[in-house]
Coordinates of C-alpha atoms in Angstrom, one line a residue:
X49 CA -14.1 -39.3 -27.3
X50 CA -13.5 -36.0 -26.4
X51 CA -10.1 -36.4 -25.0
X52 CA -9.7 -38.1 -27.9
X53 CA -10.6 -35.1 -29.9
X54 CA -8.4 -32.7 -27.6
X55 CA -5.3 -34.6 -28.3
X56 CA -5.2 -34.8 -31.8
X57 CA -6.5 -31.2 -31.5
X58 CA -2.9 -30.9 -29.7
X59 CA -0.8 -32.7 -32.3
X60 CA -2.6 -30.6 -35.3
X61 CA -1.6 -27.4 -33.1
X62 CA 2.4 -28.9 -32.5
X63 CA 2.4 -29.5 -36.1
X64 CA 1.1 -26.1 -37.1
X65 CA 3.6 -24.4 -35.2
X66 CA 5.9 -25.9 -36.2
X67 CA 5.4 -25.9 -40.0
X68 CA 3.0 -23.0 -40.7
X69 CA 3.5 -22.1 -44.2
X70 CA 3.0 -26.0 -45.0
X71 CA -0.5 -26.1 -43.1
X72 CA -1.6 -22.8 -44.6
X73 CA -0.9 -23.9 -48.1
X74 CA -2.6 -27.1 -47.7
X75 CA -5.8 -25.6 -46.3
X76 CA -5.8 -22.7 -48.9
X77 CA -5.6 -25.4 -51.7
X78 CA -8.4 -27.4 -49.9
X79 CA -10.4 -24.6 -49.9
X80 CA -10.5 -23.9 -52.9
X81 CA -11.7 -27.1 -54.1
X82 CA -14.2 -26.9 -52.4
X83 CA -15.3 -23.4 -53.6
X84 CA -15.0 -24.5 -57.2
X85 CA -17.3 -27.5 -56.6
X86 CA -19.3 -25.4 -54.7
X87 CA -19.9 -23.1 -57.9
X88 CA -21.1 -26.0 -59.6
X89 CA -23.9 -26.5 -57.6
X90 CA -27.4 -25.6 -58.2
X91 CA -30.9 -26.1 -57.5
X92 CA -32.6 -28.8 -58.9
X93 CA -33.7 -28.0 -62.6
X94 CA -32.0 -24.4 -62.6
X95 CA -28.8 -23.9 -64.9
X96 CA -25.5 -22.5 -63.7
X97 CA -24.7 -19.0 -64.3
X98 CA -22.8 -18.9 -67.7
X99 CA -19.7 -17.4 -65.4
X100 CA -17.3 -20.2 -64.6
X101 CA -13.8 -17.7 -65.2
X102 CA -15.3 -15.5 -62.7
X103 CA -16.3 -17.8 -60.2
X104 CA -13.1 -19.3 -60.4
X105 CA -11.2 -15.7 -59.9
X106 CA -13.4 -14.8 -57.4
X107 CA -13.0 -18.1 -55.1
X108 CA -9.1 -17.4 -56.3
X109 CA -8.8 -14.7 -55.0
X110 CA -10.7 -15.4 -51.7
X111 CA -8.5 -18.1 -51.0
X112 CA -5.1 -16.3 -52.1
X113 CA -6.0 -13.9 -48.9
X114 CA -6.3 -16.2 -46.4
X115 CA -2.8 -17.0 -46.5
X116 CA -2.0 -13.5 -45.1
X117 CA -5.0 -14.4 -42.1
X118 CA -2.2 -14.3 -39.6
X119 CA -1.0 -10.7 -40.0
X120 CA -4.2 -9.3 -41.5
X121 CA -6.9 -11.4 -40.0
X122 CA -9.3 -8.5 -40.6
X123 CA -8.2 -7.8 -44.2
X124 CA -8.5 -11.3 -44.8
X125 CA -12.2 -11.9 -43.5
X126 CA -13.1 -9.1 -45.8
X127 CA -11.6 -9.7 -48.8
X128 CA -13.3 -13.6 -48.9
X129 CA -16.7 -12.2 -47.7
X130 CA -17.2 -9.4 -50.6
X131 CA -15.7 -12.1 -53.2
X132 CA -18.6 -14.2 -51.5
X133 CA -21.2 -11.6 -51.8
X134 CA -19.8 -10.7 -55.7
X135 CA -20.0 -14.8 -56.2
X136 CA -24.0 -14.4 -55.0
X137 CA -24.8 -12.0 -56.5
X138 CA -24.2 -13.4 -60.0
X139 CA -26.4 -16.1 -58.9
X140 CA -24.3 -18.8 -57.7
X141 CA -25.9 -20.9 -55.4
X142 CA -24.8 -19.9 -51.7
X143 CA -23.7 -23.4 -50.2
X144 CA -21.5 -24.3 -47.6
X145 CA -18.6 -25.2 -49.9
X146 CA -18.9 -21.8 -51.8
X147 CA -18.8 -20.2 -48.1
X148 CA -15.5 -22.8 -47.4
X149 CA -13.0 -19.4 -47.9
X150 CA -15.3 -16.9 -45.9
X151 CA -16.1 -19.7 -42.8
X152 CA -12.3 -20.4 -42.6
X153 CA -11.2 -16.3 -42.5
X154 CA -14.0 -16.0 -40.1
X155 CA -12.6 -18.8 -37.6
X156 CA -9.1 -17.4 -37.5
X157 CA -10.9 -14.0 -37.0
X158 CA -12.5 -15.4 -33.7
X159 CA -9.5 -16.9 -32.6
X160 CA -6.6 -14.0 -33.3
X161 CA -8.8 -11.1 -32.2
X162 CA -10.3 -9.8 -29.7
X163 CA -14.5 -10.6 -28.4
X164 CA -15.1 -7.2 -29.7
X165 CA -13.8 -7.4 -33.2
X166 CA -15.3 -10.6 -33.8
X167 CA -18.4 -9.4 -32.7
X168 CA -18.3 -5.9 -35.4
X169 CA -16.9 -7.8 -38.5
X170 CA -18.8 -11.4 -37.6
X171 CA -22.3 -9.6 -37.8
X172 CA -21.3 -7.2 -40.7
X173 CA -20.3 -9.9 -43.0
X174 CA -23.5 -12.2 -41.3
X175 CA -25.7 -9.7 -42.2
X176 CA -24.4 -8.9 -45.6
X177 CA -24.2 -12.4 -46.6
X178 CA -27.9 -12.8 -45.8
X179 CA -28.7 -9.8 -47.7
X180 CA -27.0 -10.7 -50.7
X181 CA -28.8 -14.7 -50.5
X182 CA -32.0 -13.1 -49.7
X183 CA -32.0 -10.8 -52.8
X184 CA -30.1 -13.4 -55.1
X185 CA -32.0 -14.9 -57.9
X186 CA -30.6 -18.3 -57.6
X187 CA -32.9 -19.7 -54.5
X188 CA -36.1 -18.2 -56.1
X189 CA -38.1 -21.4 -55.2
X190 CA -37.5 -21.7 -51.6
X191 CA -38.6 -18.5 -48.8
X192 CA -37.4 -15.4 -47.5
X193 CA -36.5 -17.8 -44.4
X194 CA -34.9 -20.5 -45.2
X195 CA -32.9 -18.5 -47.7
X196 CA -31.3 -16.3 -44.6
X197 CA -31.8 -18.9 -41.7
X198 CA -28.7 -21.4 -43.7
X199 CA -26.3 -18.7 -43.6
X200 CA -26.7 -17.6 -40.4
X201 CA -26.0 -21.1 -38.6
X202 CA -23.5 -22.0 -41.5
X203 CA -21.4 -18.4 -40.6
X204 CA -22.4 -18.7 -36.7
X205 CA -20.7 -22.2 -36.5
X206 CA -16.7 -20.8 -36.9
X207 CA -17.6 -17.7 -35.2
X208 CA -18.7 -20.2 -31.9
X209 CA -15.7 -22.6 -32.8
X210 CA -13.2 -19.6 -32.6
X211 CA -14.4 -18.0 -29.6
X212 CA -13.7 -21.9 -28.0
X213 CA -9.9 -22.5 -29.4
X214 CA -9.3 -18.4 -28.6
X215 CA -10.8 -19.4 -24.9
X216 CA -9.3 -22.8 -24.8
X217 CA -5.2 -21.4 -25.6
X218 CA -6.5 -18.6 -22.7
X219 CA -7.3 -20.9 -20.2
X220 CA -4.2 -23.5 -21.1
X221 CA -1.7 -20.1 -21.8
X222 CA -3.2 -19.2 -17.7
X223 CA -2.8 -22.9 -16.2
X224 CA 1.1 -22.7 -17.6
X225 CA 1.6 -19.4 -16.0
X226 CA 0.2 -20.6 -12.9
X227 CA 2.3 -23.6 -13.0
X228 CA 5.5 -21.6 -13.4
X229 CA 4.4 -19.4 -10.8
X230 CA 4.0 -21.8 -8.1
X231 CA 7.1 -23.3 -9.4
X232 CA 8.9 -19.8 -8.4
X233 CA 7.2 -19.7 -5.5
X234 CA 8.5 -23.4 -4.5
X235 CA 11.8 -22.3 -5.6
X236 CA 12.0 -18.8 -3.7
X237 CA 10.4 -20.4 -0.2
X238 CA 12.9 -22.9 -0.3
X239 CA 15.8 -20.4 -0.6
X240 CA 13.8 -18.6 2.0
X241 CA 13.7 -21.5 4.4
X242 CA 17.4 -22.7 3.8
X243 CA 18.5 -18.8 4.5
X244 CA 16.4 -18.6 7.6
X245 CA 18.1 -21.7 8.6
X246 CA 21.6 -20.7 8.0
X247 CA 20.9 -17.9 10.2
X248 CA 19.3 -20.0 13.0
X249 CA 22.4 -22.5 12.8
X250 CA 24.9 -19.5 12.8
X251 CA 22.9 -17.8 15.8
X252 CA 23.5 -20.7 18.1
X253 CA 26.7 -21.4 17.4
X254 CA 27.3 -18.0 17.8
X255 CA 26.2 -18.0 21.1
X256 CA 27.7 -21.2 22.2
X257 CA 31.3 -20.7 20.7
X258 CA 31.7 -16.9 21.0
X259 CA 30.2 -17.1 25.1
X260 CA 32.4 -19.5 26.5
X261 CA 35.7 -18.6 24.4
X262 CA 35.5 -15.1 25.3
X263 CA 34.8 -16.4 29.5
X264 CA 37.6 -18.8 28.7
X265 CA 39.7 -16.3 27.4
X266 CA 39.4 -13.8 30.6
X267 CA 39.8 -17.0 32.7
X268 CA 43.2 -17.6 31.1
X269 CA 44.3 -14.3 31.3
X270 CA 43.5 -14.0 34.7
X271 CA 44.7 -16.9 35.8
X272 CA 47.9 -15.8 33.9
X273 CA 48.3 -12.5 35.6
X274 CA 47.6 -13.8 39.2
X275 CA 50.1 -16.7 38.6
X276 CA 52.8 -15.5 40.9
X277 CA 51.4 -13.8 43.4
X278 CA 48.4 -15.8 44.0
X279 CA 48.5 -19.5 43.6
X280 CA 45.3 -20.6 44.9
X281 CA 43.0 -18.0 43.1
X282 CA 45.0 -19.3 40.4
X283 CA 44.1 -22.9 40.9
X284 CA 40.7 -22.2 41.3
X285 CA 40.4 -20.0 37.9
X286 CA 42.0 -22.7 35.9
X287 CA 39.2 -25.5 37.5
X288 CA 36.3 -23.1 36.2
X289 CA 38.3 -22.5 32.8
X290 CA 37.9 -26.5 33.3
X291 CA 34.2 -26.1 33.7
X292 CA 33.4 -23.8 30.6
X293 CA 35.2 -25.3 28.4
X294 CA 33.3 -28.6 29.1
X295 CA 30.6 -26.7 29.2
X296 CA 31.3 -25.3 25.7
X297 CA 31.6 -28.4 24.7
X298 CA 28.7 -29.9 26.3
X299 CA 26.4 -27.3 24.3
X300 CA 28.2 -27.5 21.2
X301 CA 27.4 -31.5 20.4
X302 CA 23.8 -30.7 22.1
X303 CA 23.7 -28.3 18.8
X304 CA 25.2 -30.3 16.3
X305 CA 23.9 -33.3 17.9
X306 CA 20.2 -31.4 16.8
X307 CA 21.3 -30.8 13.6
X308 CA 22.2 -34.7 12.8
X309 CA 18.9 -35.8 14.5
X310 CA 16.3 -36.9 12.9
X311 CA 12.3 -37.4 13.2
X312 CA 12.5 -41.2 14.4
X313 CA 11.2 -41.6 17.3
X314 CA 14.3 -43.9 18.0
X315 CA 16.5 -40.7 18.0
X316 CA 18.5 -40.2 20.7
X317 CA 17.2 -37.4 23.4
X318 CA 18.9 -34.3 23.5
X319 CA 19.7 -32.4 26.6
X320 CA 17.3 -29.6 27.7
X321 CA 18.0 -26.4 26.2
X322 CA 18.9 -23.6 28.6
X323 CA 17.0 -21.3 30.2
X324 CA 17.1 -18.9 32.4
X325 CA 17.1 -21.4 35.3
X326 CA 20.6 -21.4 34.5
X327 CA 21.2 -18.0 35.4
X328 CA 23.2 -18.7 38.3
X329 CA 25.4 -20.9 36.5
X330 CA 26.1 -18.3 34.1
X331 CA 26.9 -16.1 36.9
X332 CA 29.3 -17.7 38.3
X333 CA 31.5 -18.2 35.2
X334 CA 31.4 -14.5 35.0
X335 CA 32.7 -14.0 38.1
X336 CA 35.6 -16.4 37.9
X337 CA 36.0 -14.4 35.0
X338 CA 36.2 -11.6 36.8
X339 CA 33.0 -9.9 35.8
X340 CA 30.6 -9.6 39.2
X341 CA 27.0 -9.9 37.6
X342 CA 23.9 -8.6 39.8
X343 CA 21.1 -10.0 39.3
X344 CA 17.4 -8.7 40.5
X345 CA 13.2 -9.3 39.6
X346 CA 10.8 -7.4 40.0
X347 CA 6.8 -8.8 39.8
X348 CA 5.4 -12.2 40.5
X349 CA 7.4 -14.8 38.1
X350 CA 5.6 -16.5 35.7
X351 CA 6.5 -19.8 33.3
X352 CA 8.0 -19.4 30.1
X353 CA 7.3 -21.3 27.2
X354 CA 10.7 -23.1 25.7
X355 CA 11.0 -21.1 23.2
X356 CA 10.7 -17.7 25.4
X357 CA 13.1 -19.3 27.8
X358 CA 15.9 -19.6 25.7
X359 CA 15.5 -16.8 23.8
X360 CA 15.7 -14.6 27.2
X361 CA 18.6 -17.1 28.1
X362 CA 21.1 -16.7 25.2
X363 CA 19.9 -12.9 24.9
X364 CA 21.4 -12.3 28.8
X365 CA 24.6 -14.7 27.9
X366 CA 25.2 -12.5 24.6
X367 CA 24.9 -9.5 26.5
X368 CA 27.2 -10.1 29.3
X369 CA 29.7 -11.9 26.7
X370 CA 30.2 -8.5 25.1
X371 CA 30.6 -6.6 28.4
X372 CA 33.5 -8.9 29.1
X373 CA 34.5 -8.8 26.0
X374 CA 34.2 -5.0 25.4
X375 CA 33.8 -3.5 28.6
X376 CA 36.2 -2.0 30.7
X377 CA 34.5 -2.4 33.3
X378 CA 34.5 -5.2 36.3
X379 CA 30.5 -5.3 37.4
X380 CA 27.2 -5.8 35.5
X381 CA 23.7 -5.9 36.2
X382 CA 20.9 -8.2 35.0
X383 CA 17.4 -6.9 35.5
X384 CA 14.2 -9.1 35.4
X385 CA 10.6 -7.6 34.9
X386 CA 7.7 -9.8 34.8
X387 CA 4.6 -7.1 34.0
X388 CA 1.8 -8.2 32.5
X389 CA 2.2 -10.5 29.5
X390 CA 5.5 -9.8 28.7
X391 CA 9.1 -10.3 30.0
X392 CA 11.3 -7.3 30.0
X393 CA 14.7 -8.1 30.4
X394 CA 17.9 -5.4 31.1
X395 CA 21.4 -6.2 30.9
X396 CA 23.5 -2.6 31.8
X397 CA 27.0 -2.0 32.9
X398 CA 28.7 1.3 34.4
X399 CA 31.6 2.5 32.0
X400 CA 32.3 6.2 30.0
X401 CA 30.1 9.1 30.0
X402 CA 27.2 9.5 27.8
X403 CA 29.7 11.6 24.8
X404 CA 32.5 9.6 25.4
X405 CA 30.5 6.4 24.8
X406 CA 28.8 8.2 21.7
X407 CA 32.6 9.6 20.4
X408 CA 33.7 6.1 20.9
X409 CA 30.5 4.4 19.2
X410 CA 31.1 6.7 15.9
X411 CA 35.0 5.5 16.0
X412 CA 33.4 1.7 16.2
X413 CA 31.3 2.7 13.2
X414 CA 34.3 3.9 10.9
X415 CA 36.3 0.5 12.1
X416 CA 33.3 -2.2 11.7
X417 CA 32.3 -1.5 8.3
X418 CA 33.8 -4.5 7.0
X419 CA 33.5 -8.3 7.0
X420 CA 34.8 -8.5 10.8
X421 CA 32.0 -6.7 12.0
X422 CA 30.5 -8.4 15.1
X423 CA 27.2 -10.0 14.8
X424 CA 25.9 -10.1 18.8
X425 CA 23.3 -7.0 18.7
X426 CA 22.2 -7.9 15.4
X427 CA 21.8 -11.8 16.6
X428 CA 19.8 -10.8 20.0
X429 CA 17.5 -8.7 18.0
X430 CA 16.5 -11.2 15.3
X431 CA 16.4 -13.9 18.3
X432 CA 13.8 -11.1 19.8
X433 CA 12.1 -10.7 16.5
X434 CA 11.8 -14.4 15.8
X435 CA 9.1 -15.1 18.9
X436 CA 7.5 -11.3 18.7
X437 CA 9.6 -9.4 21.1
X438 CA 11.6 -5.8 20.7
X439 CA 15.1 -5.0 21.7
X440 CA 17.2 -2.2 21.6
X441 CA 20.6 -1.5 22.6
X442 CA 23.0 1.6 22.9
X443 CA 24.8 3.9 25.4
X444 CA 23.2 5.3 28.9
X445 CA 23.4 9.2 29.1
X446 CA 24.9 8.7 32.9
X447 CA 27.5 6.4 31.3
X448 CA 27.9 3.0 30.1
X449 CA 25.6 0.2 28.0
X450 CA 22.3 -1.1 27.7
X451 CA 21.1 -3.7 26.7
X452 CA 16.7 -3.9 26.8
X453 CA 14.6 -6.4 25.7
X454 CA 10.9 -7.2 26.1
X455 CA 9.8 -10.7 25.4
X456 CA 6.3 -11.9 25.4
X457 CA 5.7 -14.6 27.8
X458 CA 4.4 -16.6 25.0
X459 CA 5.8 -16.7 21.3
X460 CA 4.2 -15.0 19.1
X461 CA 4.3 -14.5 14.8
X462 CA 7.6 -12.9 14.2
X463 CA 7.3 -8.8 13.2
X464 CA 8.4 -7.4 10.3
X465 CA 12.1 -6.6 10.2
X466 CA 12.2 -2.5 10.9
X467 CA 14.0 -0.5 13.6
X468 CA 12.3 -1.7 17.0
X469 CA 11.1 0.6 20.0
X470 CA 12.5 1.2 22.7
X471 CA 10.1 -1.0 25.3
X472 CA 8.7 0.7 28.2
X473 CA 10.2 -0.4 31.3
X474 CA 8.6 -0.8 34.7
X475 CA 11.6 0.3 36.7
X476 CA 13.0 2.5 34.1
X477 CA 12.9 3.6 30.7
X478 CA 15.2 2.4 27.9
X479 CA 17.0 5.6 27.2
X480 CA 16.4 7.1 23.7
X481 CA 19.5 6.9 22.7
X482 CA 19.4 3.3 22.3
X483 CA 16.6 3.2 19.8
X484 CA 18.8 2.8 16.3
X485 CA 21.8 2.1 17.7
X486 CA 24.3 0.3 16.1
X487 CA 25.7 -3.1 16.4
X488 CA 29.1 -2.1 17.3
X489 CA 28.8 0.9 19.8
X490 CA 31.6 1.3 22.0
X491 CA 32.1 0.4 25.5
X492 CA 29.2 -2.3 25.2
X493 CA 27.6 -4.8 23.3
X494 CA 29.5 -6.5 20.3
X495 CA 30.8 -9.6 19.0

């Protein structure tokens, strides 16, 4: 029954809104029928008052100002309360159909105002209105009580009905706001989630694709400059070029082959991701390269979680990419530090003076402003960020590049995105200048 009610309460509103003149005239002409019939109406074996032309004005003009309720609520609920009181006090009978145009103003008073205007102008005109039937001669024959007690429940009822519709459009006008908001939300995370994906996608195949074309690249050369004068080095360099550009390959469908994958459990396994088991590996291809890469630990170590593991992993590859890449220099050392909880990793290579590196960074700067800037700093440190680790990266003051991390040994929520700290070292400290360096400095890390 009630939802019954509520809809056609819903199709009166649709219509309303969408004819309002049409309703308003309607109800006005309703009402005052009812106010005329209402004047007509006395107790039993009284006379009328011998005032029908100023009843009639009266409920007239009552009515006439409740089409202006939507502007001028209060005006409205005034006006049709002292016609009321002037229509009682010549001794017309006070009946619900004479209070028809005052009930009505009321209503729309409760639902187009506020709880405290209702409250002032609903008991003002309550308690005038009982004055006025208290003190009118009409109801003579019935008590003090009954002859206030009607009005009040008659005037109480749309005071009560438009606190519920005002409530009622509240609570539907909040649900829709709600609704709209989660449907932002939706909308925003799922940007969100596509853009952190992008950036996932682009990181690995960064690392895959810009690793081993850059040791591919320095095999070829190599192999190209030794081609005359030493054959069998030769031979040897273009079997490893060989070997990481399989490897390239290898990684590269292992990526895309996760992409294309799917939750079945009939999907095809993948091959492991690396780690830093697969240091020695990496090595190696630097050295046919013609990089010579160090590589020393310090403390007891520990197991890493997957996630750890090849973030530490691709971190190392990126760095000693971009000192092959950028470096003029033909050695590099890799330093592992298990202390604690956490995995502090430190990729450095000898190369200019501390103000050389720093002139040369500021040139970098001026050149990298555009789209070609290289993306391997900025790539290790959200890789760092993404399982709760720090990273920072910049010229040595005795020369050269730096590259330090520290990783916790298992992932934790991602930081926010600000300039990270330098991380304190057990062998030595990352030097200040690394903290807000750029992505591009010179004689290091870039990509």
């Amino acid at each position: 029954m009630s939802t019954s009610l509520e809809r056609y309460t819903d199709r009166f509103e649709q219509y309303a809104d969408r004819y309002p003149h049409v309703i308003d005239v309607v109800l006005v002409l309703s009402l005052m029928g009812c106010a005329a019939l209402g004047s007509n109406l006395t107790m039993p074996g009284a006379d009328p008052p011998d005032q029908d032309r100023a009843a009639t004005a009266l409920m007239g003009v009552s009515c006439l100002a409740l089409l202006k309720y939507r502007s001028h609520p209060r005006t409205a609920v005034v006006v049709t309360a002292v016609c009321t009181v002037i229509a009682i006090s010549l001794g017309y009978l006070l009946t619900p159909l004479l209070l028809g145009p005052v009930m009505a103003a009321l209503y729309w008073l409760a639902t187009l105002t506020d709880r405290k205007t209702t409250r002032v102008f609903g008991g003002t005109i309550m308690a005038a209105l009982m004055v006025a039937s208290a003190v009118s001669d009409s109801m003579d024959s019935l008590s003090l009580v009954l002859r206030t007690i009607g009005p009040f429940f008659w005037l109480l009822l749309p005071l009560a009905a438009g606190n519920m519709t005002r409530l009622r459009r509240a609570y539907l006008a909040s649900v829709q706001a709600r609704a709209e908001h989660a449907e932002r939300t939706r909308e925003e995370e799922a940007r969100l989630r596509v853009t952190e994906e992008r950036m996932r996608i682009a990181r690995e195949l960064h690392d895959v694709v810009a690793h081993h074309m850059a040791l591919a690249n320095a095999q070829a050369g190599t192999a190209a400059h030794l081609a005359l004068t030493s054959p069998q080095q030769t031979k040897k360099i273009l079997n490893d070029l060989t070997g990481t550009t399989s490897s390239a390959l290898r990684e590269l469908k292992a990526t895309l082959g996760l992409l294309r994958q799917n939750d079945a459990p009939s999907s095809a396994s993948l091959e492991p991701s690396p780690g830093l088991a697969r240091l020695p590996e990496l090595v190696s291809a630097c050295a046919s390269a013609g990089l010579a890469v160090t590589v020393s630990t310090t403390g007891e170590p520990r197991p890493l979680s997957p996630g750890v593991d090849l973030t530490a992993f691709r971190i190392v590859q990126e760095a000693l990419t971009n000192v092959s890449k950028h470096a003029a220099v033909d050695s590099a050392q890799v330093r592992l530090a298990y202390s604690g909880s956490r995995l502090l990793i430190t990729v450095s290579n000898d190369g200019p003076d501390a103000d050389d590196a720093t002139e040369a960074t500021e040139a970098t700067e001026a050149t990298d402003a555009g789209p070609s800037r290289g993306f391997g700093v900025m790539g290790m440190r959200e890789r760092a960020r993404t399982i709760g680790g720090e990273l920072c990266a910049g010229p040595r003051p005795e020369g050269g590049f730096e590259v330090t991390t520290a990783l916790p040994l298992q992932p934790s929520a991602p930081e926010p995105a600000e300039a990270p700290e330098a991380p304190e070292a057990p062998e030595a400290e990352a030097p200040e200048a690394a903290v807000g360096a750029t992505d591009a400095p010179a004689g290091g890390e870039k990509s």
